[in-house]
mmCIF file of C-alpha atoms and ligand atoms in Angstrom:
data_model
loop_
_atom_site.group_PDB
_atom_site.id
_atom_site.type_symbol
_atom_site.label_atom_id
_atom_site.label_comp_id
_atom_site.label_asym_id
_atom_site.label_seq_id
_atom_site.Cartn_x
_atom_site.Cartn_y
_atom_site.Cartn_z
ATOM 1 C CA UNK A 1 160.827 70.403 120.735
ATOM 2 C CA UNK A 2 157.941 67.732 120.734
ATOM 3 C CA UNK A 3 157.086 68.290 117.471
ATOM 4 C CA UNK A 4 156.451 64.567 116.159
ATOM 5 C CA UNK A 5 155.024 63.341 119.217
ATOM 6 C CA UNK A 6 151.785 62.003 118.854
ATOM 7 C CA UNK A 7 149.169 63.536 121.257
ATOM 8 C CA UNK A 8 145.499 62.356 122.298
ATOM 9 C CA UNK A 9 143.978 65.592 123.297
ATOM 10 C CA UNK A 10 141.047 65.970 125.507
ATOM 11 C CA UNK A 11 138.851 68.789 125.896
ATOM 12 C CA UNK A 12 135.765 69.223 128.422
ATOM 13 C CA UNK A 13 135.776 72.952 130.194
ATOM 14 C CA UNK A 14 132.107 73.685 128.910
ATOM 15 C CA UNK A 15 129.550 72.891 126.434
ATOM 16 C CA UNK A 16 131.703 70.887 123.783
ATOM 17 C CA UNK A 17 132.722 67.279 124.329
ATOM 18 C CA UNK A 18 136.235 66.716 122.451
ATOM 19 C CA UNK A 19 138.793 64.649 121.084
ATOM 20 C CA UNK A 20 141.880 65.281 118.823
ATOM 21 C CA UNK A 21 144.696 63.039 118.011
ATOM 22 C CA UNK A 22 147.803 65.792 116.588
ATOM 23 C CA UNK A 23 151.324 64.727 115.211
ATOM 24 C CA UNK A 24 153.633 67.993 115.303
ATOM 25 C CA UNK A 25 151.416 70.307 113.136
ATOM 26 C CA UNK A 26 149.008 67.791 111.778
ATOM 27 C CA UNK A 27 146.127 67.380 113.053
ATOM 28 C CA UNK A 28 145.067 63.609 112.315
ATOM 29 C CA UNK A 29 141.396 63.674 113.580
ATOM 30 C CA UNK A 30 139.289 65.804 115.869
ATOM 31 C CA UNK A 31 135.986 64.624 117.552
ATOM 32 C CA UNK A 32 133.772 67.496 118.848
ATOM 33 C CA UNK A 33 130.825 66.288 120.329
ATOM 34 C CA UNK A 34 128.899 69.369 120.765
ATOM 35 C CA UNK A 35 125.661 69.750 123.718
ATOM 36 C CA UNK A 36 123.920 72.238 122.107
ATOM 37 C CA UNK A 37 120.240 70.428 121.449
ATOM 38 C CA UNK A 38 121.114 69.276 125.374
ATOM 39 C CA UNK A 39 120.420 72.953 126.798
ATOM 40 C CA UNK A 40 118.565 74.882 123.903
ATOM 41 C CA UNK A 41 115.461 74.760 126.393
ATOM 42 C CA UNK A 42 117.361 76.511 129.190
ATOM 43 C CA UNK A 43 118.600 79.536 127.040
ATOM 44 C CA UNK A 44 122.159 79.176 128.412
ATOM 45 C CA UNK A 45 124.339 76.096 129.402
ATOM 46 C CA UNK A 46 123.444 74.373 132.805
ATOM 47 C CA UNK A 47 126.599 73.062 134.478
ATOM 48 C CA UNK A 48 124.529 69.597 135.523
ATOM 49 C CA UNK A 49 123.599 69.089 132.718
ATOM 50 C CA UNK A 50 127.078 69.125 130.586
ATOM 51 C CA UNK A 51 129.238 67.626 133.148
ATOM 52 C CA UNK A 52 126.955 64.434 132.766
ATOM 53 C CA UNK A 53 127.032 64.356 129.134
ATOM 54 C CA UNK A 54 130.825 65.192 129.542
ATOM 55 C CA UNK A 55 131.067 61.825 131.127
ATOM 56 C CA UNK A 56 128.828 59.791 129.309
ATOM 57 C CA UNK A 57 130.603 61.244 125.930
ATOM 58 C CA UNK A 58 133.957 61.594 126.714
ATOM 59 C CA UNK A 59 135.531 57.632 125.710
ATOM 60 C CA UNK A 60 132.757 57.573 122.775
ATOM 61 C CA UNK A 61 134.705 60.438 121.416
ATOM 62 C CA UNK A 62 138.272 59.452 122.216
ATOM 63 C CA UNK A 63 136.976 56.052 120.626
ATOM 64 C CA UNK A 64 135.947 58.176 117.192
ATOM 65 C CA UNK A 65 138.953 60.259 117.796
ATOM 66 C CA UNK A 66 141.977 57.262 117.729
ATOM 67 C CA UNK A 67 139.635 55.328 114.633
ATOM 68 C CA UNK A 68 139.681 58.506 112.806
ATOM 69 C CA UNK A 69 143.193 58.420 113.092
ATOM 70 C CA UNK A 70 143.613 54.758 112.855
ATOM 71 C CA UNK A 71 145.518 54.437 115.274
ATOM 72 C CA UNK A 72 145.558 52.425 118.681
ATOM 73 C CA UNK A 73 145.520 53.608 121.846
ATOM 74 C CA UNK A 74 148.885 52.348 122.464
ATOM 75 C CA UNK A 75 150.434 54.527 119.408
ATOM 76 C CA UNK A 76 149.687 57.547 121.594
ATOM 77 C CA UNK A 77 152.780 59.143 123.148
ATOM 78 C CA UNK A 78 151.085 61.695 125.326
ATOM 79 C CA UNK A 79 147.991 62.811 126.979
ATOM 80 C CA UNK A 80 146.932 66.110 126.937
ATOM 81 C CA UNK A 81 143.971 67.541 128.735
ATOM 82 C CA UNK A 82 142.498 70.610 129.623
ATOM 83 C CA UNK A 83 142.475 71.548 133.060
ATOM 84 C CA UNK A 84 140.756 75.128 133.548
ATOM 85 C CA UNK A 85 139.611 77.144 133.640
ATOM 86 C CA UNK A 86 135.785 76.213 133.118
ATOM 87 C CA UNK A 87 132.870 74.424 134.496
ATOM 88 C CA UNK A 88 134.304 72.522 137.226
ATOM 89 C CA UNK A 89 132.250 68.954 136.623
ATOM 90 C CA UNK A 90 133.308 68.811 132.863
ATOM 91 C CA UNK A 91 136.855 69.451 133.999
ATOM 92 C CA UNK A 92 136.732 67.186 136.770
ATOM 93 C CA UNK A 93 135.403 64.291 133.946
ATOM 94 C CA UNK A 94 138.281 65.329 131.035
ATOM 95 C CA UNK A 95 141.363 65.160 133.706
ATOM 96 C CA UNK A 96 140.030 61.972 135.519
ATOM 97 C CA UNK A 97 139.678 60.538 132.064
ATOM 98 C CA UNK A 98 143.573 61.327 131.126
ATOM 99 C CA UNK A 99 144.532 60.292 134.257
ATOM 100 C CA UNK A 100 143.150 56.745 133.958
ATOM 101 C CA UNK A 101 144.297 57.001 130.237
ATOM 102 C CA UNK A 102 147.862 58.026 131.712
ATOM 103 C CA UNK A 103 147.988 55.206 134.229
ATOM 104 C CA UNK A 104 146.700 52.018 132.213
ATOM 105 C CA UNK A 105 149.171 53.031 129.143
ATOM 106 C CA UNK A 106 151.953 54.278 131.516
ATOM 107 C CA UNK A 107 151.682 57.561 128.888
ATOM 108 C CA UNK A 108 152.607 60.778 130.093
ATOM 109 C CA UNK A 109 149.992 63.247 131.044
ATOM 110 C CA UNK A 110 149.608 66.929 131.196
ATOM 111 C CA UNK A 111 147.248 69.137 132.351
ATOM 112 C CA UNK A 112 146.428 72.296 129.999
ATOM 113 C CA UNK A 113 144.489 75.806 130.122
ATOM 114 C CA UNK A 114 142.192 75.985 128.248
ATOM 115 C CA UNK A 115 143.053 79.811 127.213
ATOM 116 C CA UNK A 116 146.137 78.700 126.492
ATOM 117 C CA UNK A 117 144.893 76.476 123.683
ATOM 118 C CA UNK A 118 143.398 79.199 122.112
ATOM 119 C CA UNK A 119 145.974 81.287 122.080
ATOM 120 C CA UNK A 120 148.601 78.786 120.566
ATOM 121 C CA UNK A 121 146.043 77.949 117.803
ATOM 122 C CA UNK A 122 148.119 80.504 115.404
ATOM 123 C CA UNK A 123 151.033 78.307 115.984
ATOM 124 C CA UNK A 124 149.114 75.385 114.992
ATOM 125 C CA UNK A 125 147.247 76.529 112.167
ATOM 126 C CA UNK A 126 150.417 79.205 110.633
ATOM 127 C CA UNK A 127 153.625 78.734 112.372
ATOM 128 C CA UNK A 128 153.603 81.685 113.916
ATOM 129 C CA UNK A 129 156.734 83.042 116.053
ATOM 130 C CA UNK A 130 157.223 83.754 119.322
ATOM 131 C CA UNK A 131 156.049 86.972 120.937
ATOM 132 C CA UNK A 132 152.772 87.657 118.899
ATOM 133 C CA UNK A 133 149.555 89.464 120.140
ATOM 134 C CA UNK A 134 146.238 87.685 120.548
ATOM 135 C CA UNK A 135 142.820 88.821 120.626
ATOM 136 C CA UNK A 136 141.373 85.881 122.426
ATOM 137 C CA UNK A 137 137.577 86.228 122.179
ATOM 138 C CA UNK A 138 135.173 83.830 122.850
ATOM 139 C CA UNK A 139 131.891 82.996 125.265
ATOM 140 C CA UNK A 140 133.378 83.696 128.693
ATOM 141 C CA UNK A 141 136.581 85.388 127.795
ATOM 142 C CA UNK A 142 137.802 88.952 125.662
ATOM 143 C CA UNK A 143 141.315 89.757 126.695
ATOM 144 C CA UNK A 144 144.763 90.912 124.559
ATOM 145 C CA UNK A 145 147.635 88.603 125.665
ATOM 146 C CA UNK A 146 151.091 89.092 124.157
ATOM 147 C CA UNK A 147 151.990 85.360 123.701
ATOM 148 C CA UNK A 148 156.186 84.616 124.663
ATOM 149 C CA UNK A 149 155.838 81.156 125.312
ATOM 150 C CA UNK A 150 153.481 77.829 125.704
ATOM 151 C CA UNK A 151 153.466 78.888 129.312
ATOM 152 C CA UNK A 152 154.291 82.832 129.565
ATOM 153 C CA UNK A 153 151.505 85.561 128.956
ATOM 154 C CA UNK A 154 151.617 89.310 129.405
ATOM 155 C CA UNK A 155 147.654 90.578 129.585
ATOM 156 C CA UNK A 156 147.424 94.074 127.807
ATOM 157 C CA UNK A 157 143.582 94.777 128.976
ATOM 158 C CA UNK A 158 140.351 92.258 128.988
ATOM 159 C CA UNK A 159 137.213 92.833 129.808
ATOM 160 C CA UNK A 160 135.878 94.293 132.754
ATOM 161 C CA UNK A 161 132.330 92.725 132.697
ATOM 162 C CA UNK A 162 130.754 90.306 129.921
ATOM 163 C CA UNK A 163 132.640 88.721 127.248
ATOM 164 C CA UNK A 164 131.485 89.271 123.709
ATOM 165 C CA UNK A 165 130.115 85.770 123.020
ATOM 166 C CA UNK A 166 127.702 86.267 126.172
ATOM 167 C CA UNK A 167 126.559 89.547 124.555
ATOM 168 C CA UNK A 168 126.122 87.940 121.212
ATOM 169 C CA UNK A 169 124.106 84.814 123.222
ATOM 170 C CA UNK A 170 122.146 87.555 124.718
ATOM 171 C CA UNK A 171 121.214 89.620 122.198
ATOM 172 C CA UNK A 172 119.948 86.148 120.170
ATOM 173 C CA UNK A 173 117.908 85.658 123.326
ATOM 174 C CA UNK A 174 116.354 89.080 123.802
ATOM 175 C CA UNK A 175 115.431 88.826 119.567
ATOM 176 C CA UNK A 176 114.511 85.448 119.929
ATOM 177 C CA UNK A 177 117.408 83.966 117.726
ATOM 178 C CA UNK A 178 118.849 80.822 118.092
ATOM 179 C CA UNK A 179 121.778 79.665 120.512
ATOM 180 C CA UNK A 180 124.428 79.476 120.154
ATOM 181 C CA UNK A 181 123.678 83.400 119.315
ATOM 182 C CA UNK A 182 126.996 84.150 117.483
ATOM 183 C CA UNK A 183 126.038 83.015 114.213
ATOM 184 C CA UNK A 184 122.586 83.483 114.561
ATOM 185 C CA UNK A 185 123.520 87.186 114.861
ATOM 186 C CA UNK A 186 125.624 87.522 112.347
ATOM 187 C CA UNK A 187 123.400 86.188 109.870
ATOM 188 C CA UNK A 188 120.857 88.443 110.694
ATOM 189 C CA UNK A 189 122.971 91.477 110.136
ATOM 190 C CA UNK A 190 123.870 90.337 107.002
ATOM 191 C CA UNK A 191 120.883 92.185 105.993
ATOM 192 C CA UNK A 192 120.796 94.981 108.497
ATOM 193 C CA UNK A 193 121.418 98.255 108.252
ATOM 194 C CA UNK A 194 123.888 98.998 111.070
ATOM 195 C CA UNK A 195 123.508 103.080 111.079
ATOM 196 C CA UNK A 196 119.595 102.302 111.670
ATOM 197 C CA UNK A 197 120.140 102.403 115.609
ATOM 198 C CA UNK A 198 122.753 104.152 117.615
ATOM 199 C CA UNK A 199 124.869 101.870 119.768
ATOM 200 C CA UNK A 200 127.310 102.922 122.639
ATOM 201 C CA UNK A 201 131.142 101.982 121.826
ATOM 202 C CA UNK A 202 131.793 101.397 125.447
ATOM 203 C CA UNK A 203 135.269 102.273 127.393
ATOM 204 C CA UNK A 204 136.862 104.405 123.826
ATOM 205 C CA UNK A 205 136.471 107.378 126.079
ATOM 206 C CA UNK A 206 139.268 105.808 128.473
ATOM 207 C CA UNK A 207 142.713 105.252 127.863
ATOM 208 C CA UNK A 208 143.990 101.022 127.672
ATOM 209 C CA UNK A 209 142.904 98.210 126.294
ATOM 210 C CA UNK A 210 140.371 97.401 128.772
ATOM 211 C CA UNK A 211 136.541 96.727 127.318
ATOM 212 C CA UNK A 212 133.101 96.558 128.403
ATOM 213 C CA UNK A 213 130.357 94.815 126.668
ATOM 214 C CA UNK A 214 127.288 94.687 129.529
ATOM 215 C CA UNK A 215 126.074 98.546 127.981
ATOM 216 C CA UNK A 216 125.652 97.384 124.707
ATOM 217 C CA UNK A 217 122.888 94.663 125.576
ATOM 218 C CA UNK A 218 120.907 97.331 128.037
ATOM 219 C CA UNK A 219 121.132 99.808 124.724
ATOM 220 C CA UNK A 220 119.547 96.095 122.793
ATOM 221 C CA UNK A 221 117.625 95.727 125.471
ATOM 222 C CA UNK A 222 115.883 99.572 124.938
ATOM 223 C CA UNK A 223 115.943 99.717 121.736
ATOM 224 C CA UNK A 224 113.949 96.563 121.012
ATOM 225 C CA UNK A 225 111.476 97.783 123.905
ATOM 226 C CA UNK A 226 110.936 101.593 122.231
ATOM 227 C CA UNK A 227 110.094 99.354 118.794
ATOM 228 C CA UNK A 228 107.739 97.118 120.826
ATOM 229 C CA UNK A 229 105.769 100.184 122.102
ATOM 230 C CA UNK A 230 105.845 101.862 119.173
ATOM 231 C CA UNK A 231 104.962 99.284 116.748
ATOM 232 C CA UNK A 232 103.228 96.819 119.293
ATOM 233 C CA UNK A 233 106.344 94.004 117.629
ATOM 234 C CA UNK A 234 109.140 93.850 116.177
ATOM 235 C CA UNK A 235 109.176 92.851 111.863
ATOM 236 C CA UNK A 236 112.021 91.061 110.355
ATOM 237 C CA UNK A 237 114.136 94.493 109.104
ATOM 238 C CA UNK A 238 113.948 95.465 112.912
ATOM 239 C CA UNK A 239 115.519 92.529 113.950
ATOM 240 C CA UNK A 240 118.044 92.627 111.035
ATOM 241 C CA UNK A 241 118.911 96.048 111.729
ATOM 242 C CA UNK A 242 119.459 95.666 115.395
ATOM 243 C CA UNK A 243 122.101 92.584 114.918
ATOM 244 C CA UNK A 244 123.876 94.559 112.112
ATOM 245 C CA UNK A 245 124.271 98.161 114.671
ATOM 246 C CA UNK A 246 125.337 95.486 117.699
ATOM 247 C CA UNK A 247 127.659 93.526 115.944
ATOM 248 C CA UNK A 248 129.024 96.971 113.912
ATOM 249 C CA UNK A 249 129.491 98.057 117.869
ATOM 250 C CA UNK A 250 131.533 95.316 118.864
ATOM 251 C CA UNK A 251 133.441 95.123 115.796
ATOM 252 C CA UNK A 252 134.276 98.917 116.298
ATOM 253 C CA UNK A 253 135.058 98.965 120.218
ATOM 254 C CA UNK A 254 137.751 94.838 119.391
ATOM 255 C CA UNK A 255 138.818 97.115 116.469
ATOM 256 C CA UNK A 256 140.094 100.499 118.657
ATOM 257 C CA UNK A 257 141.567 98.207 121.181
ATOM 258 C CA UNK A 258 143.133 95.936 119.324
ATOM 259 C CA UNK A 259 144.552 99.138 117.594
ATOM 260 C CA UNK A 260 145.819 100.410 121.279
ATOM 261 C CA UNK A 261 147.278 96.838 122.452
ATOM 262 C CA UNK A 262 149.485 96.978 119.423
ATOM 263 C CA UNK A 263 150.798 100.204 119.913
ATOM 264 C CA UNK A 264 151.285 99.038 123.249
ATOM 265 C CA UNK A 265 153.106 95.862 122.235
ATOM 266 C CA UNK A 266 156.854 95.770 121.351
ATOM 267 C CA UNK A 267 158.538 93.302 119.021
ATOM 268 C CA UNK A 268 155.978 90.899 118.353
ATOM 269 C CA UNK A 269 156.059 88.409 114.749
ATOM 270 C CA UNK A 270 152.020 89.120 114.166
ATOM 271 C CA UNK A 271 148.756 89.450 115.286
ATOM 272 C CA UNK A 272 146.033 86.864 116.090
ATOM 273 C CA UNK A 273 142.454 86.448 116.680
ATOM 274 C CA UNK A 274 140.809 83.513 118.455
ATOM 275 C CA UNK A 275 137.850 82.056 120.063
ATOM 276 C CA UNK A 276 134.161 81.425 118.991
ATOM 277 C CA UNK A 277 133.846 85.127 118.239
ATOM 278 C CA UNK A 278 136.942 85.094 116.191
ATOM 279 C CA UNK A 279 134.345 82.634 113.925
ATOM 280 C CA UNK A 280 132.884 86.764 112.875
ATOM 281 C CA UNK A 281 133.389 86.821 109.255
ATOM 282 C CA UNK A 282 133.142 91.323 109.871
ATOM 283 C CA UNK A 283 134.941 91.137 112.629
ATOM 284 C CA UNK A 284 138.079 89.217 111.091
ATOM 285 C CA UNK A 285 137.967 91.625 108.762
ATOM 286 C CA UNK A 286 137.914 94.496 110.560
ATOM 287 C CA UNK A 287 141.278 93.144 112.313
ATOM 288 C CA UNK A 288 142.869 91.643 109.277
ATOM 289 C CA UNK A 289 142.868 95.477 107.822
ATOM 290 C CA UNK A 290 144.148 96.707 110.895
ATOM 291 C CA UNK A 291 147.041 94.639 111.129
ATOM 292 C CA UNK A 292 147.579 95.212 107.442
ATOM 293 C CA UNK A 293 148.008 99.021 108.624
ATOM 294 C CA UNK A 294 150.776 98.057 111.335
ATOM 295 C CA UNK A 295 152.115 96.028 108.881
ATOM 296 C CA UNK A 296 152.333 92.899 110.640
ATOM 297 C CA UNK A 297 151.112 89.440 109.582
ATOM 298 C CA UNK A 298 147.262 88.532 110.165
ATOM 299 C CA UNK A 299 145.983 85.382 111.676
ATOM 300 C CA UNK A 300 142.787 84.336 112.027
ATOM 301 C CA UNK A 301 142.080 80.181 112.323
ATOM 302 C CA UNK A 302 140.018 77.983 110.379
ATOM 303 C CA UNK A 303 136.449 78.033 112.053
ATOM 304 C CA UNK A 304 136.569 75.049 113.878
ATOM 305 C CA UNK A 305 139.778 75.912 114.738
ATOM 306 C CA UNK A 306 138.433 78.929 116.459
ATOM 307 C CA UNK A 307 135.262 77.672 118.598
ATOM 308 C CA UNK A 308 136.666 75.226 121.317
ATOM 309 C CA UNK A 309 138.430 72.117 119.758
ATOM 310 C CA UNK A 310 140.726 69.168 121.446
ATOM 311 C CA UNK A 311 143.411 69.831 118.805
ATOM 312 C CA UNK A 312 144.427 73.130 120.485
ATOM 313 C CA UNK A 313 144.663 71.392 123.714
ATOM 314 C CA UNK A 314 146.488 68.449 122.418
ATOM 315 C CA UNK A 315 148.652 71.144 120.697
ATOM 316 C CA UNK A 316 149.236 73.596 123.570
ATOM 317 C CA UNK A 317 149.991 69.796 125.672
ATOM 318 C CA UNK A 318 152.864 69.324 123.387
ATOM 319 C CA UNK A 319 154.506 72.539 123.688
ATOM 320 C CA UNK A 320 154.429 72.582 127.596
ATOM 321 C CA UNK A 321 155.510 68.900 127.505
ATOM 322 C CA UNK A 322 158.645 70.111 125.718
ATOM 323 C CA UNK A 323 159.177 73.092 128.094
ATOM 324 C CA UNK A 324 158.019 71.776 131.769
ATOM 325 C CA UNK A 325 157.731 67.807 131.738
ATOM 326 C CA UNK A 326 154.504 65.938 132.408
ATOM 327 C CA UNK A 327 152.093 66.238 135.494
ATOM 328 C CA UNK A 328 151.587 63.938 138.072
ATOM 329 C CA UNK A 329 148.601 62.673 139.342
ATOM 330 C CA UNK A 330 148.358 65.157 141.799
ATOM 331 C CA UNK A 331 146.637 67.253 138.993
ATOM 332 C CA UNK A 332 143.877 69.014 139.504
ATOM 333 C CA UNK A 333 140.661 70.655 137.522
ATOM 334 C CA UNK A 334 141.020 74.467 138.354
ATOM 335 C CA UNK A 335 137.819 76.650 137.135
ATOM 336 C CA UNK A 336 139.794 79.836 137.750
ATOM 337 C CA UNK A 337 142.961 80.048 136.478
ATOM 338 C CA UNK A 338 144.628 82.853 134.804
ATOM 339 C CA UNK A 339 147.523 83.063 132.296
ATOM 340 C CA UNK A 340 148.975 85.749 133.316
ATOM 341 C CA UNK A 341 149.130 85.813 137.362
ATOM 342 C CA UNK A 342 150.943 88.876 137.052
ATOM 343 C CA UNK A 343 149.205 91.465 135.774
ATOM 344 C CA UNK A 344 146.399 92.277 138.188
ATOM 345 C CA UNK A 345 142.948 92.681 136.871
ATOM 346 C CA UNK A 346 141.424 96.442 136.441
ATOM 347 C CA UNK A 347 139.828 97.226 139.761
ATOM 348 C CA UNK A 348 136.386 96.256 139.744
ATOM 349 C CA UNK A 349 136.567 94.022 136.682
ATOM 350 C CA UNK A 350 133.560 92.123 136.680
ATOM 351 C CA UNK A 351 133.323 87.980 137.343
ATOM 352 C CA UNK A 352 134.742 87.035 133.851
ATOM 353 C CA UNK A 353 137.100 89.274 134.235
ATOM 354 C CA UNK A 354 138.658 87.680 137.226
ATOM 355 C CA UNK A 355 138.462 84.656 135.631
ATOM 356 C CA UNK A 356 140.062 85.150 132.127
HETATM 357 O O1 LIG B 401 135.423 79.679 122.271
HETATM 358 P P1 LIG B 401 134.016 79.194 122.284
HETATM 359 O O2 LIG B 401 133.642 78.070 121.351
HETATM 360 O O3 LIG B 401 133.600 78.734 123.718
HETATM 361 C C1 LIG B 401 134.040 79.402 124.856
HETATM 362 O O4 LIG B 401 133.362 80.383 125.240
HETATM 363 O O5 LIG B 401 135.100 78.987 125.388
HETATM 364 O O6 LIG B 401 133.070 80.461 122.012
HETATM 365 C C2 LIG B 401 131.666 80.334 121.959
HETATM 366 C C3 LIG B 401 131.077 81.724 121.724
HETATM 367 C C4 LIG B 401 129.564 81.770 121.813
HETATM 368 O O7 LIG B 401 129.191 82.829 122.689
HETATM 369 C C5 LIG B 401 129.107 82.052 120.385
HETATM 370 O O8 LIG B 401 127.903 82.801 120.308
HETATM 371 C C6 LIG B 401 130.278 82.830 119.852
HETATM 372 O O9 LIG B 401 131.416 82.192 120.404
HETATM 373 N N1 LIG B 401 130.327 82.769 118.375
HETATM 374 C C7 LIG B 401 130.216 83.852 117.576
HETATM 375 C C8 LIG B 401 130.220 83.365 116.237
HETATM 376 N N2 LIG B 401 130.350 82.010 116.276
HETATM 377 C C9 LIG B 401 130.423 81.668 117.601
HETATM 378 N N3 LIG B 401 130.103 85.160 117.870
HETATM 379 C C10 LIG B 401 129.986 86.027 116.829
HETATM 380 N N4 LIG B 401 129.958 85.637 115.528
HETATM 381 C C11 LIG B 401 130.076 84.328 115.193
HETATM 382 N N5 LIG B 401 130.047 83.962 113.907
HETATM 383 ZN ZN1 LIG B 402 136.970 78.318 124.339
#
């Protein structure tokens, strides 16, 4: 099934510059050239801006990637690279790169979702079996997928406005944290109290695995204005206690669903959490204990395994190589695209929801 092939994977869908060169399970280098210091000024990621250092990074990195492996470009059986969805200039730069890669080594090349990367990673990292259920949570995505192939998805419920990274990079913002504002968040709340403020747990009132995480950054939003008035600023504890009740909010609302999308799912080996918010140290928890309580085996990646990473891609390239054969180059970069075309979205899910 592809599993000694050696694969150059390539990763470019949105602020991280990659590289990876994987043999079956082992991962023999990974490159991740990251753009942060690039848009820091902008408070968000500007799309100019990272498709051109896309393109000005992306054979530095493949470079690093094949001498961290020590290995020549010729030793490479496959390309792998992702395709979509994401911002369509650092697409457009990874697949042109594969496909002048694929021609001048005559190597096959295939085009890979980025999502799907993700959600393989517990296959990568743990072996895990076919069907399994992934929380797949990251900066522009939060959706349960029950996982029966490299290319077959079933979507239990995602989100029907922002993703949980975005909230996290917006509540940094409205506190004045650093981006990227996952893990300036969390460390904040390390010493919060999180029963200091009352947060919403959006959607628990209705039934499915649907969330919504745009409420809980208006309740930020208030509650750091009432402080402002009332104190004329906002002191260190304030700030610490009003990461620790956000991120207590989000771990509660991923924690109910996640409980609901595995009573929903039948037969599966496990459960899995990935993407850059899967990086929560409370948040893993949270899950691990749940699946503990169903009884079913817990994955959560390594940390760099979890933010975005050309290993996954390289990794998700191998299993659809084995399954569907190699693109042509008739390829193309996608910024929408959707695992599972099937299940339709919730009616007025909001723009990431159509596009996760
Ligand atoms: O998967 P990822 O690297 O990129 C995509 O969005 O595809 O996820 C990045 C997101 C950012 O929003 C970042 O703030 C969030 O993951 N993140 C975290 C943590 N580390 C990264 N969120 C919460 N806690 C963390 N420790
Ligand atoms: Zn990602």
């Amino acid at each position: 099934m592809g599993q000694d092939i050696t694969v150059l994977g390539i990763e470019s869908s949105c602020d991280d510059t990659a590289a990876a060169i994987l043999r079956g399970r082992s991962i023999l280098s990974s490159v991740v050239a990251d753009q942060t210091a690039l848009h820091a000024s902008y408070g968000g990621v500007v799309p100019e801006i990272a498709a051109r250092a896309h393109a000005e990074k992306l054979d530095l990195c493949i470079e690093s990637a094949l001498d961290g492996a020590q290995l020549p470009l010729g030793a490479i059986d496959a390309i792998a690279v992702t395709a979509g969805p994401g911002l369509i200039g650092g697409v457009l730069s990874g697949v042109m790169m594969a496909k002048g890669l694929s021609v001048s080594t005559g190597k096959p090349m295939i085009g890979v979702n980025h999502l799907a990367g993700h959600a393989l990673t517990p296959r990568l990292t743990d072996g895990m079996e076919y069907p399994y259920l992934i929380l797949l949570v990251s900066g522009g995505h939060c959706q349960f997928l029950r996982v029966e192939s490299p290319t077959a998805f079933t979507r239990l419920g995602s989100t029907i406005d922002d993703a949980p990274g975005e909230a996290f990079d917006k509540t940094a913002r409205l506190l004045g944290l650093l981006q990227p504002g996952g893990p300036s968040v969390e460390r904040r709340a390390e010493d919060g109290d999180e029963t200091r403020f009352a947060f919403p747990r959006p959607l628990l009132d209705r039934p499915g695995c649907d969330l919504s995480f745009s409420g809980l950054k208006t309740a930020l939003l208030r509650q750091r204005d009432q402080l402002v008035s009332d104190q004329g600023g906002l002191r260190a504890q304030d700030v610490n206690d009003l990461c620790a009740g956000f991120q207590a909010a989000v771990r509660d609302v991923l924690k109910e669903k996640s409980r609901r999308a595995l009573a929903a799912s039948q037969e599966i080996t496990g459960f899995a959490v990935a993407g850059g918010v899967a990086a929560n140290t409370t948040l893993r928890a949270a899950l691990e204990t749940l699946s503990r309580e169903h009884g079913l085996p817990f994955v959560a990646p390594p940390l760099a395994l979890c933010t975005d990473n050309a290993a996954m891609i390289a990794f998700a390239g191998a299993e659809s190589l084995a399954l569907t054969g190699a693109d042509d180059l008739t390829l193309s970069a996608r910024p929408r695209w959707p695992l599972d075309t099937r299940t339709p979205f919730t009616v007025g899910g909001g723009k990431k929801g159509a596009k996760a």
